[in-house]
């Protein structure tokens, strides 16, 4: 029983391409997140959705666009990929969006831009 | 927003010794402080958390202490084992998400 799943696990692509990462949670949680983990292991929040509504949009380029078709799914679309986008992207979910409940992370998507 | 500082960035201990990782936060209204463990190539997972109405919480070999006056909290691992080797992150609420510290890479040598 996978709680938070992401696809694909690995993504290798060239600069300038557009790609998407999908995330699904089966925990019945209201809130979902996207984090970026760079090569120094720093975990940084990118977006947060609560019941399909965007509640956090940190300073990320507008080439990154999250989409939440329902509260169990939060996908991340990236346009015009750049070398600096190479990182591991983690999806997560929690009971609510106040940062005061455990966050369950997906397995991560390792994006490599060449 | 909340600013979380974590020290040290790397920590090497011998098996059986204790390890302590410290974090400070800036927002005095913060009331929830989790610790996550990330093994190599894996996802971060919650190992222990503490809420602001208590000063210490223990779970077997791990414990977390909280000093609200000084705005710092610490993770204590006793009788370390090689499988404790991982990156540990502290965090504090920031708006509608968690703000993570920069992580501590713990290495436990046999």
Coordinates of C-alpha atoms in Angstrom, one line a residue:
Chain A
X1 CA 0.0 0.0 0.0
X2 CA 1.9 3.0 -1.3
X3 CA 0.9 6.1 0.7
X4 CA 2.4 8.8 -1.6
X5 CA 3.6 7.8 -5.1
X6 CA 5.4 9.7 -7.8
X7 CA 6.2 9.0 -11.4
X8 CA 8.6 8.8 -12.9
X9 CA 11.4 7.9 -10.5
X10 CA 14.1 9.1 -12.9
X11 CA 13.8 11.7 -15.6
X12 CA 16.7 12.6 -17.9
X13 CA 16.0 15.3 -20.5
X14 CA 17.6 18.0 -22.5
X15 CA 17.6 21.7 -21.9
X16 CA 14.6 23.5 -23.3
X17 CA 12.2 20.5 -23.1
X18 CA 9.0 20.4 -21.1
X19 CA 8.3 17.6 -18.6
X20 CA 5.8 16.6 -16.0
X21 CA 6.0 14.7 -12.7
X22 CA 2.9 13.1 -11.3
X23 CA 2.0 12.6 -7.6
X24 CA -0.8 10.7 -5.9
X25 CA -1.7 10.1 -2.3
X26 CA -4.1 7.6 -0.9
X27 CA -4.1 8.8 2.7
X28 CA -7.1 11.1 2.4
X29 CA -5.0 14.1 3.2
X30 CA -6.2 17.6 2.5
X31 CA -2.8 19.1 1.7
X32 CA -0.1 18.3 -0.8
X33 CA 3.3 19.8 -1.4
X34 CA 6.2 19.9 -3.8
X35 CA 9.7 20.2 -2.5
X36 CA 13.0 20.6 -4.3
X37 CA 16.1 18.9 -2.9
X38 CA 19.3 20.2 -4.5
X39 CA 22.8 18.5 -4.6
X40 CA 23.5 19.9 -1.1
X41 CA 20.5 18.0 0.3
X42 CA 18.7 21.3 1.1
X43 CA 14.9 20.7 1.1
X44 CA 13.0 23.7 -0.1
X45 CA 9.2 24.1 -0.3
X46 CA 8.0 25.1 -3.8
X47 CA 4.2 24.8 -3.7
X48 CA 1.4 23.8 -1.4
X49 CA -2.2 22.9 -2.2
X50 CA -5.0 22.5 0.2
X51 CA -8.2 20.9 -1.2
X52 CA -7.1 21.7 -4.7
X53 CA -6.4 25.4 -3.9
X54 CA -2.9 26.8 -4.1
X55 CA -1.9 28.2 -0.7
X56 CA 1.8 28.5 -1.1
X57 CA 3.8 29.6 -4.1
X58 CA 7.4 30.2 -3.1
X59 CA 9.7 32.1 -5.2
X60 CA 10.1 29.7 -8.1
X61 CA 10.3 30.5 -11.8
X62 CA 6.9 30.6 -13.5
X63 CA 8.2 27.8 -15.7
X64 CA 7.0 25.6 -12.9
X65 CA 3.3 25.1 -12.8
X66 CA 1.5 22.8 -10.4
X67 CA -1.9 21.4 -11.1
X68 CA -4.2 19.6 -8.7
X69 CA -7.1 17.9 -10.5
X70 CA -8.4 16.6 -7.2
X71 CA -7.2 16.6 -3.6
X72 CA -5.4 13.2 -4.1
X73 CA -3.3 14.4 -7.0
X74 CA -0.7 17.1 -7.4
X75 CA 1.2 17.2 -10.6
X76 CA 4.2 19.4 -11.5
X77 CA 4.8 20.7 -15.0
X78 CA 8.1 22.3 -15.9
X79 CA 8.6 24.3 -19.1
X80 CA 11.8 25.1 -20.9
X81 CA 14.0 23.1 -18.6
X82 CA 17.4 24.5 -17.5
X83 CA 20.5 22.9 -16.2
X84 CA 19.8 24.4 -12.7
X85 CA 16.5 22.5 -12.5
X86 CA 18.5 19.3 -12.0
X87 CA 17.5 18.1 -8.5
X88 CA 15.3 15.6 -6.7
X89 CA 11.7 16.6 -6.5
X90 CA 9.6 15.3 -3.6
X91 CA 5.9 15.3 -3.4
X92 CA 4.4 15.2 0.1
X93 CA 1.0 15.2 1.8
X94 CA -0.3 16.0 5.3
X95 CA -3.6 16.1 7.2
X96 CA -3.8 19.8 7.0
X97 CA -1.8 22.7 5.6
X98 CA -0.8 24.4 8.8
X99 CA 2.6 22.7 9.0
X100 CA 1.7 21.0 12.3
X101 CA 1.1 17.5 11.1
X102 CA 3.4 14.8 9.9
X103 CA 4.3 15.1 6.2
X104 CA 4.4 11.9 4.2
X105 CA 6.9 12.1 1.4
X106 CA 6.8 10.3 -2.0
X107 CA 9.9 8.4 -3.2
X108 CA 11.2 11.4 -5.1
X109 CA 11.9 12.1 -8.8
X110 CA 15.5 12.6 -9.8
X111 CA 15.5 15.1 -12.7
X112 CA 18.7 15.4 -14.7
X113 CA 18.8 18.2 -17.3
X114 CA 21.6 17.8 -19.9
Chain B
X1 CA 8.6 33.5 7.6
X2 CA 10.2 31.0 9.9
X3 CA 14.0 30.7 9.7
X4 CA 15.5 27.4 10.9
X5 CA 19.2 27.0 11.5
X6 CA 20.7 23.6 12.1
X7 CA 24.1 22.5 13.4
X8 CA 26.4 20.7 12.8
X9 CA 26.2 20.1 9.1
X10 CA 28.2 16.9 9.5
X11 CA 28.7 14.6 12.5
X12 CA 30.8 11.5 12.9
X13 CA 30.5 9.3 15.9
X14 CA 31.6 5.8 16.9
X15 CA 29.1 3.1 17.3
X16 CA 27.6 3.2 20.8
X17 CA 28.3 6.9 21.4
X18 CA 25.6 9.6 21.6
X19 CA 24.9 12.2 18.9
X20 CA 23.3 15.6 19.3
X21 CA 21.9 17.8 16.6
X22 CA 20.7 21.3 17.4
X23 CA 18.3 23.7 15.7
X24 CA 17.2 27.3 16.3
X25 CA 14.1 28.9 15.0
X26 CA 13.0 32.5 14.7
X27 CA 9.2 32.7 15.1
X28 CA 8.2 32.6 18.8
X29 CA 4.7 31.5 17.7
X30 CA 5.9 28.2 16.3
X31 CA 4.4 25.3 18.1
X32 CA 5.5 22.1 16.3
X33 CA 9.0 20.8 15.8
X34 CA 9.5 17.6 13.8
X35 CA 12.7 15.7 13.0
X36 CA 13.0 13.8 9.7
X37 CA 15.6 11.2 8.8
X38 CA 16.6 10.6 5.2
X39 CA 18.7 7.6 4.3
X40 CA 20.8 7.6 1.2
X41 CA 18.6 7.6 -1.9
X42 CA 15.4 7.4 0.2
X43 CA 12.6 9.8 1.1
X44 CA 12.6 11.9 4.3
X45 CA 10.6 10.2 7.1
X46 CA 9.4 11.6 10.4
X47 CA 11.2 10.0 13.4
X48 CA 10.0 12.1 16.2
X49 CA 8.2 15.4 16.9
X50 CA 7.5 17.7 19.8
X51 CA 4.8 20.3 20.4
X52 CA 5.3 23.4 22.4
X53 CA 3.4 22.3 25.5
X54 CA 6.2 19.8 26.5
X55 CA 9.9 20.2 27.0
X56 CA 11.1 16.7 26.1
X57 CA 9.9 13.6 24.3
X58 CA 11.5 10.2 24.1
X59 CA 11.1 7.2 21.8
X60 CA 13.5 4.4 22.6
X61 CA 17.0 5.7 21.7
X62 CA 15.9 9.0 20.3
X63 CA 14.7 12.1 22.2
X64 CA 13.9 15.7 21.4
X65 CA 14.2 18.6 23.8
X66 CA 12.6 22.0 23.3
X67 CA 13.6 25.3 24.9
X68 CA 10.9 27.8 23.9
X69 CA 12.6 30.7 25.7
X70 CA 15.8 30.3 23.8
X71 CA 14.0 29.2 20.7
X72 CA 16.0 26.0 20.1
X73 CA 15.3 22.3 20.0
X74 CA 17.7 19.4 19.8
X75 CA 17.7 15.7 18.7
X76 CA 19.5 13.3 20.9
X77 CA 20.4 9.8 19.7
X78 CA 21.9 7.4 22.3
X79 CA 23.8 4.1 21.7
X80 CA 24.2 5.0 18.0
X81 CA 24.2 2.1 15.5
X82 CA 25.5 2.1 11.9
X83 CA 21.9 2.1 10.7
X84 CA 21.5 5.5 12.3
X85 CA 23.8 6.9 9.5
X86 CA 21.6 9.3 7.5
X87 CA 20.8 13.0 6.9
X88 CA 18.6 14.4 9.7
X89 CA 16.5 17.5 9.2
X90 CA 14.8 19.6 11.8
X91 CA 11.8 21.7 10.8
X92 CA 9.3 24.3 12.1
X93 CA 6.0 25.5 10.7
X94 CA 6.2 28.4 8.2
X95 CA 2.8 29.6 7.1
X96 CA 1.1 26.6 5.5
X97 CA 4.2 24.4 5.2
X98 CA 7.4 23.3 7.0
X99 CA 10.6 25.2 6.8
X100 CA 13.5 22.7 7.0
X101 CA 17.0 23.1 8.4
X102 CA 19.8 22.5 6.0
X103 CA 20.4 19.0 7.3
X104 CA 23.0 17.1 9.4
X105 CA 24.8 14.2 7.8
X106 CA 25.4 11.7 10.6
X107 CA 28.0 8.9 10.1
X108 CA 28.2 6.1 12.7
X109 CA 31.4 4.1 12.3
X110 CA 31.6 0.6 13.7

